[in-house]
Structure formats: C-alpha cells, structure tokens
GROMACS .gro file of C-alpha atoms in nm:
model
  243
    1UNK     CA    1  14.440  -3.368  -4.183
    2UNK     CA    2  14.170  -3.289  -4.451
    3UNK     CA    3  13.878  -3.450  -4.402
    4UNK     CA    4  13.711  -3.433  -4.727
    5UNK     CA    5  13.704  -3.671  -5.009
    6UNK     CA    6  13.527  -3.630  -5.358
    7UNK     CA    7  13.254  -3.873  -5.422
    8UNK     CA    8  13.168  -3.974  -5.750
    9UNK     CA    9  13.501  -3.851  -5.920
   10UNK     CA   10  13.637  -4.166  -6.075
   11UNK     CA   11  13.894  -4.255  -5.750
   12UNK     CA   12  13.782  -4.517  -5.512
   13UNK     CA   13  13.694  -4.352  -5.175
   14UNK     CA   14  13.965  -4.594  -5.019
   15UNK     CA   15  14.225  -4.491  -5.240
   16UNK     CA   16  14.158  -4.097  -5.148
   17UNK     CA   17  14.186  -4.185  -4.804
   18UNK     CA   18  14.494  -4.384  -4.818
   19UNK     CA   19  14.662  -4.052  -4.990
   20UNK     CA   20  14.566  -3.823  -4.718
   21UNK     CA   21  14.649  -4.055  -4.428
   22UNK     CA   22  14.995  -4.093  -4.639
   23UNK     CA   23  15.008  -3.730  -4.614
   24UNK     CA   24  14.980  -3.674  -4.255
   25UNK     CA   25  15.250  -3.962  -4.207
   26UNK     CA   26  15.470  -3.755  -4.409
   27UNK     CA   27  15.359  -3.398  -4.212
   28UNK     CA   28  15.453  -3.542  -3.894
   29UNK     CA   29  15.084  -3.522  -3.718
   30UNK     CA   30  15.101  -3.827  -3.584
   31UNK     CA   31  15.496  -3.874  -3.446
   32UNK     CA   32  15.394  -3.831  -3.105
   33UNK     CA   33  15.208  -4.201  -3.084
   34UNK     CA   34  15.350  -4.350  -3.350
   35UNK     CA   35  15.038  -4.518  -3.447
   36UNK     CA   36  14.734  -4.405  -3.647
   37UNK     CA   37  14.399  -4.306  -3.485
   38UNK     CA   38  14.138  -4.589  -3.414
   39UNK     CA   39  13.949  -4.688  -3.735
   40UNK     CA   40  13.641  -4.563  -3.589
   41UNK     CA   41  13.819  -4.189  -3.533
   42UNK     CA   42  13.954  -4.283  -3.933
   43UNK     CA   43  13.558  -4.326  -4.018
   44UNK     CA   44  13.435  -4.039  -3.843
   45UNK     CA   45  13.670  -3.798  -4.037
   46UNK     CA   46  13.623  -3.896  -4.370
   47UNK     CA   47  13.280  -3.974  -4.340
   48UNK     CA   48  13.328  -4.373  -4.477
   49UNK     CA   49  13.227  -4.675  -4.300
   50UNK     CA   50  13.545  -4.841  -4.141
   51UNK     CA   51  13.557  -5.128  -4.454
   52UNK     CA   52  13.652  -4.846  -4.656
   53UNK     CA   53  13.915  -4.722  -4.351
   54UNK     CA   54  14.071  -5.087  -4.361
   55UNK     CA   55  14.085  -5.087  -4.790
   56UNK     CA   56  14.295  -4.795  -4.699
   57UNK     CA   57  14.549  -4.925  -4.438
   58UNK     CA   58  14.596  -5.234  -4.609
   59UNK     CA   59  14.722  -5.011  -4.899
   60UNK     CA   60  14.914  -4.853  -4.684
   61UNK     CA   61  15.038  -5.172  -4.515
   62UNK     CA   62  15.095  -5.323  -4.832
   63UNK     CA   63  15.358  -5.003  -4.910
   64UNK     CA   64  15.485  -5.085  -4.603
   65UNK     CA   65  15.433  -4.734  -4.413
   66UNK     CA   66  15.242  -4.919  -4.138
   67UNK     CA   67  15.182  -5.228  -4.015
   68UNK     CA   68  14.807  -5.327  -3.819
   69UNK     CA   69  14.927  -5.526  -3.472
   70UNK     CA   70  14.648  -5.754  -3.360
   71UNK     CA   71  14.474  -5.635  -3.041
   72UNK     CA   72  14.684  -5.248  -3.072
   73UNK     CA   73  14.621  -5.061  -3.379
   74UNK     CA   74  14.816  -4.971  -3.677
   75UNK     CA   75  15.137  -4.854  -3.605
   76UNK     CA   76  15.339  -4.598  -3.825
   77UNK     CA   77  15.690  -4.778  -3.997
   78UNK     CA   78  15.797  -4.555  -4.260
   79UNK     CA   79  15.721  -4.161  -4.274
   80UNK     CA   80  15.994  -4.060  -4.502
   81UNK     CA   81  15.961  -4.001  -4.903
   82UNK     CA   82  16.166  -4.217  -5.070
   83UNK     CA   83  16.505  -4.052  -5.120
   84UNK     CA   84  16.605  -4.111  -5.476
   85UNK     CA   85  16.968  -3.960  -5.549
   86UNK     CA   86  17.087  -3.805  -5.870
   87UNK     CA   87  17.397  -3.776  -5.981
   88UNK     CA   88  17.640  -3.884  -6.281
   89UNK     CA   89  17.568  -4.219  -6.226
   90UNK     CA   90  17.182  -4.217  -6.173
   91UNK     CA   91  17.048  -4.557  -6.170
   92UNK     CA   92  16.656  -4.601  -6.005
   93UNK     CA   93  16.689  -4.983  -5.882
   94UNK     CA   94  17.046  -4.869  -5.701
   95UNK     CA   95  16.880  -4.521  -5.573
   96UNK     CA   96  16.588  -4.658  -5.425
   97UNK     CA   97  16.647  -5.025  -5.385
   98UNK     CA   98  16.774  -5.053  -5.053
   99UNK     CA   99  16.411  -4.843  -4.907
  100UNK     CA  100  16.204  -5.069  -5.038
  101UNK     CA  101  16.117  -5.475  -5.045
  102UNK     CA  102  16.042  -5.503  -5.362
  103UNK     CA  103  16.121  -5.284  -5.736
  104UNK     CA  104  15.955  -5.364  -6.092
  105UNK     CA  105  16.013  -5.196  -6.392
  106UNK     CA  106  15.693  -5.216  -6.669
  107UNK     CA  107  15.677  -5.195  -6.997
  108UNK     CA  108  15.333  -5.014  -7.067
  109UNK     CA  109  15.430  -4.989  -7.463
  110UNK     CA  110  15.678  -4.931  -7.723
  111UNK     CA  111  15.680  -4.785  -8.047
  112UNK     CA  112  15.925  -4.645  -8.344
  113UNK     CA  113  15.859  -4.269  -8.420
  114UNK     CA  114  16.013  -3.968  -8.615
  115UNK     CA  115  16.165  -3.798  -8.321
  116UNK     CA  116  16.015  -3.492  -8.155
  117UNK     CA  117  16.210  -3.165  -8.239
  118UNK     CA  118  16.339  -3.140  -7.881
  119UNK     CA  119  16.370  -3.535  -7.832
  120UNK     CA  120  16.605  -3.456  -8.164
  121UNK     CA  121  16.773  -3.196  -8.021
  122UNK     CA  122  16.893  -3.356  -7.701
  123UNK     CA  123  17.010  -3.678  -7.838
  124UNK     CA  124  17.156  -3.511  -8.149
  125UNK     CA  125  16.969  -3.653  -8.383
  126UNK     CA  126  16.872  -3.535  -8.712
  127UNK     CA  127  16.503  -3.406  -8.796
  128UNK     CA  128  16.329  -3.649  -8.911
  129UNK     CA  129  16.558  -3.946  -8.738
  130UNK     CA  130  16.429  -4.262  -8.611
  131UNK     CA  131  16.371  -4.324  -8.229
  132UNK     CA  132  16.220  -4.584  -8.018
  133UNK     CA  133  15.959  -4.485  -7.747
  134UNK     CA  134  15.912  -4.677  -7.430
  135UNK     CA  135  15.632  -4.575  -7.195
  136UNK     CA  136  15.728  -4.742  -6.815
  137UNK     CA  137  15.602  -4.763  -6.514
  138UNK     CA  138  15.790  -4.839  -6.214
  139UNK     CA  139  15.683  -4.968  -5.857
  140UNK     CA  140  15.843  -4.978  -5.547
  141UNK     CA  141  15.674  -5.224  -5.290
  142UNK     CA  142  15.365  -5.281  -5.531
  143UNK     CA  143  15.307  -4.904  -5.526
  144UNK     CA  144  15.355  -4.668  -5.888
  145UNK     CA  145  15.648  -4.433  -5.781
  146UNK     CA  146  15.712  -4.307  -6.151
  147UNK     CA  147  15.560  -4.297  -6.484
  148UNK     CA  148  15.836  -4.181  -6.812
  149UNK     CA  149  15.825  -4.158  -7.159
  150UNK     CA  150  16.146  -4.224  -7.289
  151UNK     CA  151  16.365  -4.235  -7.638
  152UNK     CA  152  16.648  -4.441  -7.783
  153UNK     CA  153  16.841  -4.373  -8.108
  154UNK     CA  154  16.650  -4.673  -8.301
  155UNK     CA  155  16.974  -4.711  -8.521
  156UNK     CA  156  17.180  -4.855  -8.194
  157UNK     CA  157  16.963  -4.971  -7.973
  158UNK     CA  158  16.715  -5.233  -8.172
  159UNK     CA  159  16.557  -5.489  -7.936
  160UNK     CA  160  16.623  -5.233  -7.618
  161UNK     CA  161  16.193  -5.262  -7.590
  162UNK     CA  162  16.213  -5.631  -7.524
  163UNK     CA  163  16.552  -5.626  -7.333
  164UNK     CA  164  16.333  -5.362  -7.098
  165UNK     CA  165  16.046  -5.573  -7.098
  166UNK     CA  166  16.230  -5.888  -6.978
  167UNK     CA  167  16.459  -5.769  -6.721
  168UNK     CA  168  16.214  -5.407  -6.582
  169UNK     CA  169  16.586  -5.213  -6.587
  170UNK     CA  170  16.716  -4.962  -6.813
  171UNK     CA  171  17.063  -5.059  -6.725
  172UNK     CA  172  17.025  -5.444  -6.777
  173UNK     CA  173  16.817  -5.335  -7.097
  174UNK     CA  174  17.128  -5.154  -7.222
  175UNK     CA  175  17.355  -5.425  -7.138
  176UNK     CA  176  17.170  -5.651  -7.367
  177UNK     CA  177  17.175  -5.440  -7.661
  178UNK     CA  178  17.598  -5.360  -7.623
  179UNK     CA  179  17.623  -5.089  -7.396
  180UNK     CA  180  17.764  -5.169  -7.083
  181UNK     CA  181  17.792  -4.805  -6.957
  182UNK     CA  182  17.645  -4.505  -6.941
  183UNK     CA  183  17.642  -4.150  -6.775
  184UNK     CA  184  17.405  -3.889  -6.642
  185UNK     CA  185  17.454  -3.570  -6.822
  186UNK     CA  186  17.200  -3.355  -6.725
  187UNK     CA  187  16.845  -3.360  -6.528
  188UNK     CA  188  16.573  -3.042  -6.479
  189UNK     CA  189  16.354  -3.119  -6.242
  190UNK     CA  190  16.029  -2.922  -6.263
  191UNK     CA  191  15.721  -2.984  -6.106
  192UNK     CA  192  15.308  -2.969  -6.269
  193UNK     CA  193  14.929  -3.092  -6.169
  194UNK     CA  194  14.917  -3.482  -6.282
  195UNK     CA  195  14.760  -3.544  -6.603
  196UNK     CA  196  14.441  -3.791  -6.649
  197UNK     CA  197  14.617  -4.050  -6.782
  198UNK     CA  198  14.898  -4.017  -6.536
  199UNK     CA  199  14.661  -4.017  -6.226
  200UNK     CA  200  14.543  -4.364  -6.360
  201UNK     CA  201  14.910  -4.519  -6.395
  202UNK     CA  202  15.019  -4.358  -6.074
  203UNK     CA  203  14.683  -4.408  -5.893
  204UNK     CA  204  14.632  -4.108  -5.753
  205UNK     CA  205  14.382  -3.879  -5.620
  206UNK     CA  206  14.284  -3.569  -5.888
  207UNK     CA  207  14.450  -3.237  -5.793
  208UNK     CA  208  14.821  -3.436  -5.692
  209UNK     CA  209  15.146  -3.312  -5.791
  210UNK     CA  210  15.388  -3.478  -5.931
  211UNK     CA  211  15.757  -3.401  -5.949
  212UNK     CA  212  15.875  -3.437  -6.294
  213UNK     CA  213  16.264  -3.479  -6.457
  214UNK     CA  214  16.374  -3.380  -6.804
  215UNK     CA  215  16.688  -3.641  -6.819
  216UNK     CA  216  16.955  -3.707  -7.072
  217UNK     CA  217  17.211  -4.019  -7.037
  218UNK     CA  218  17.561  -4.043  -7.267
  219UNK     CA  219  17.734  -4.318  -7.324
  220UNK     CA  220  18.108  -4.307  -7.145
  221UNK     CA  221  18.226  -4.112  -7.519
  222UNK     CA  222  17.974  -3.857  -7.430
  223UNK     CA  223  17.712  -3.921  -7.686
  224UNK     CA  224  17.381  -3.917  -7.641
  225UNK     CA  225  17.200  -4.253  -7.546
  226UNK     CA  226  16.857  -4.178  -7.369
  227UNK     CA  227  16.646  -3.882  -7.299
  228UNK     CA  228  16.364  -3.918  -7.059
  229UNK     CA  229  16.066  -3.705  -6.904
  230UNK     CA  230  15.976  -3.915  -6.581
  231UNK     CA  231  15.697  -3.793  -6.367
  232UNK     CA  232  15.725  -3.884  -5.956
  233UNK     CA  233  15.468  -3.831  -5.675
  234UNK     CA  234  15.558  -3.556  -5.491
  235UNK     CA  235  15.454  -3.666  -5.213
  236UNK     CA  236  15.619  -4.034  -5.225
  237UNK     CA  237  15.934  -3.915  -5.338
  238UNK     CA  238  16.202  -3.655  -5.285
  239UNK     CA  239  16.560  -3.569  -5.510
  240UNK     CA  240  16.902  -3.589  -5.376
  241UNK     CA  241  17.156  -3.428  -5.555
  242UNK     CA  242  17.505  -3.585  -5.523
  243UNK     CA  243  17.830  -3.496  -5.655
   0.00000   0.00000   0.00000
C-alpha cells in the first residue's frame, strides 16, 4: 500500500487515505485477516495522527466496506467493485441496487441547448435542434459512483428535468413524460484521468481514473431517446457485459 499522501493539494488528508485503504481492500492485501491494521499501524504509514485514520474508516464504514467492532478492530465487509451489468436493458438502480443499502439519483442542473454535432448525430437530430441537458450525480450508499452529462430530444421529452429531479431515476423520469420503455442500443466504454470538476463531484483524490461510457438508449421503435457520457470510478466499479 502507498504510503504517501499530497498535502496541501485541495483533498482532505482523510479522504486520500480512505482511497488508498479502499485500494488495498480491492488488491487483496489484507484477505488473510480480514480486518484492517491497528489505527496506530494506519498512522504510522501515512504519516497522520489517528483522528485523521478514523475520518477515514468512518468513510469507509459509512460505504459499508468495513465495519469498526468495539474492543477488535475494523473488520473488512465488502472488497468487491460494484458489478454494474450492461446490456439491452441497462437500468443503474436494477444493476447495482441489490449491492448496496441505499441509491440516489441528483440533479446537479439542467438546461436547453442547440445540440452538440455528435450529441446530433447520435440521437438523429438535426443541426441546430433543440436538446435538454441534465448533469447527475448518482450515489450508492452515500458514496458518488457516477457523474453524466446527458441529452433528451427537448421536442418529446419537456418536463423530463423535473420528472428526474423528483424521482433520482431515468426510467421513472421517462415514465412521467410518456415513455414507458426503452432500450440500450449501444455503449463504448473508454477510460481517462478525472477532470477538476469531476474529482470534486466524485470526491476523489487527483491522479484517479475513471471509467467512462459513451451510451445511447431507443425507444422500443428504435429511435433515439437519450445519449449519455457517464464517468465511473475505476476503482469502485467494474462493467458486466450481458447478452
């Protein structure tokens, strides 16, 4: 496990130490107890007084990848990514729901724009065409696990920003604007360093990756409904491609 954290670079010490404990869990070093080494071992290798050790398990705890037992330690509970499956019926709640405790879906904004010559091109739109823009945020056990940017035809789907905002789901968003169905057509994953402004949403440490997916939704006539860019941790969650 690295042992160094930047001081003075804009991310709590706590928070940089709750990322690389989170990536150790996920490496495996510590399978053979099962529990996390003393906060005093925690302080000596990051160089932090054991307040900032404890900001960082209770992070942790509050993900619910370990859990402090009075009088023992902190023992490990989860050390898997979350699994998130794609396929022609993608849906996030339904992918990830049944990993988690709790899921909420944020509206961070919404606006009506002349639609980006590729946003155009997948939804097969005209140039100059009206969309709506949603920027979300989504969280799985109080934890960011996504940031997207994503587009609507604003002819059909008016009101679709305060659907979202009101029920934090894409699907029950669409329901409320008419469509009660929709399909997956294609998804690129790619993956890039995290941007400033997505290290702040996704509260991460500078230098993290995140996993990113270029995704476009029909409706069940095959037209196009949605196109998204979402942007993942990579090291909180992992794709699963599924017929």
């Amino acid at each position: 496990m690295g042992a160094n954290v930047r001081r003075k670079n804009g991310v709590a010490l706590w928070r940089q130490i709750a990322d690389r404990i989170r990536q150790s869990i996920l490496a495996g070093e510590y399978d053979e107890a099962g529990m996390l080494p003393p906060e005093m071992v925690l302080s000596e290798t990051f160089s932090v007084n054991r307040h900032t050790v404890r900001s960082a398990i209770s992070a942790l705890a509050d993900e619910g990848i370990v859990q402090p037992l009075q009088g023992r330690g902190t023992m490990i509970v989860r050390k898997d990514r979350l699994s998130f499956p794609i396929s022609k019926r993608t849906r996030f709640s339904e992918g990830v729901g049944d990993q988690v405790r709790e899921m909420q879906g944020l509206l961070l904004s919404s606006s009506i724009e002349t639609a980006p010559i590729e946003v155009a091109r997948q939804l097969g739109l005209v140039q100059g065409a009206a969309v709506i823009c949603l920027e979300l945020l989504r969280k799985a056990d109080r934890r960011p696990v996504s940031r997207s940017t994503t587009w609507f035809p604003a002819g059909r789907f008016e009101g679709i920003a305060a659907a979202y905002e009101k029920s934090g789901s894409i699907t029950a968003a669409f329901k409320a604007v008419g469509l009660n169905d929709y399909m997956r057509a294609s998804t690129k994953i790619s993956a890039m360093h995290a941007s400033a402004d997505d290290l702040v949403a996704l509260e991460l440490s500078p230098g993290a990756i995140l996993l990113v997916t270029h995704a476009l939704n029909t409706d069940l006539d095959g037209k196009p409904v949605q196109y998204a860019i979402s942007r993942f941790p990579a090291d909180t969650v992992e794709f699963r491609m599924e017929n």
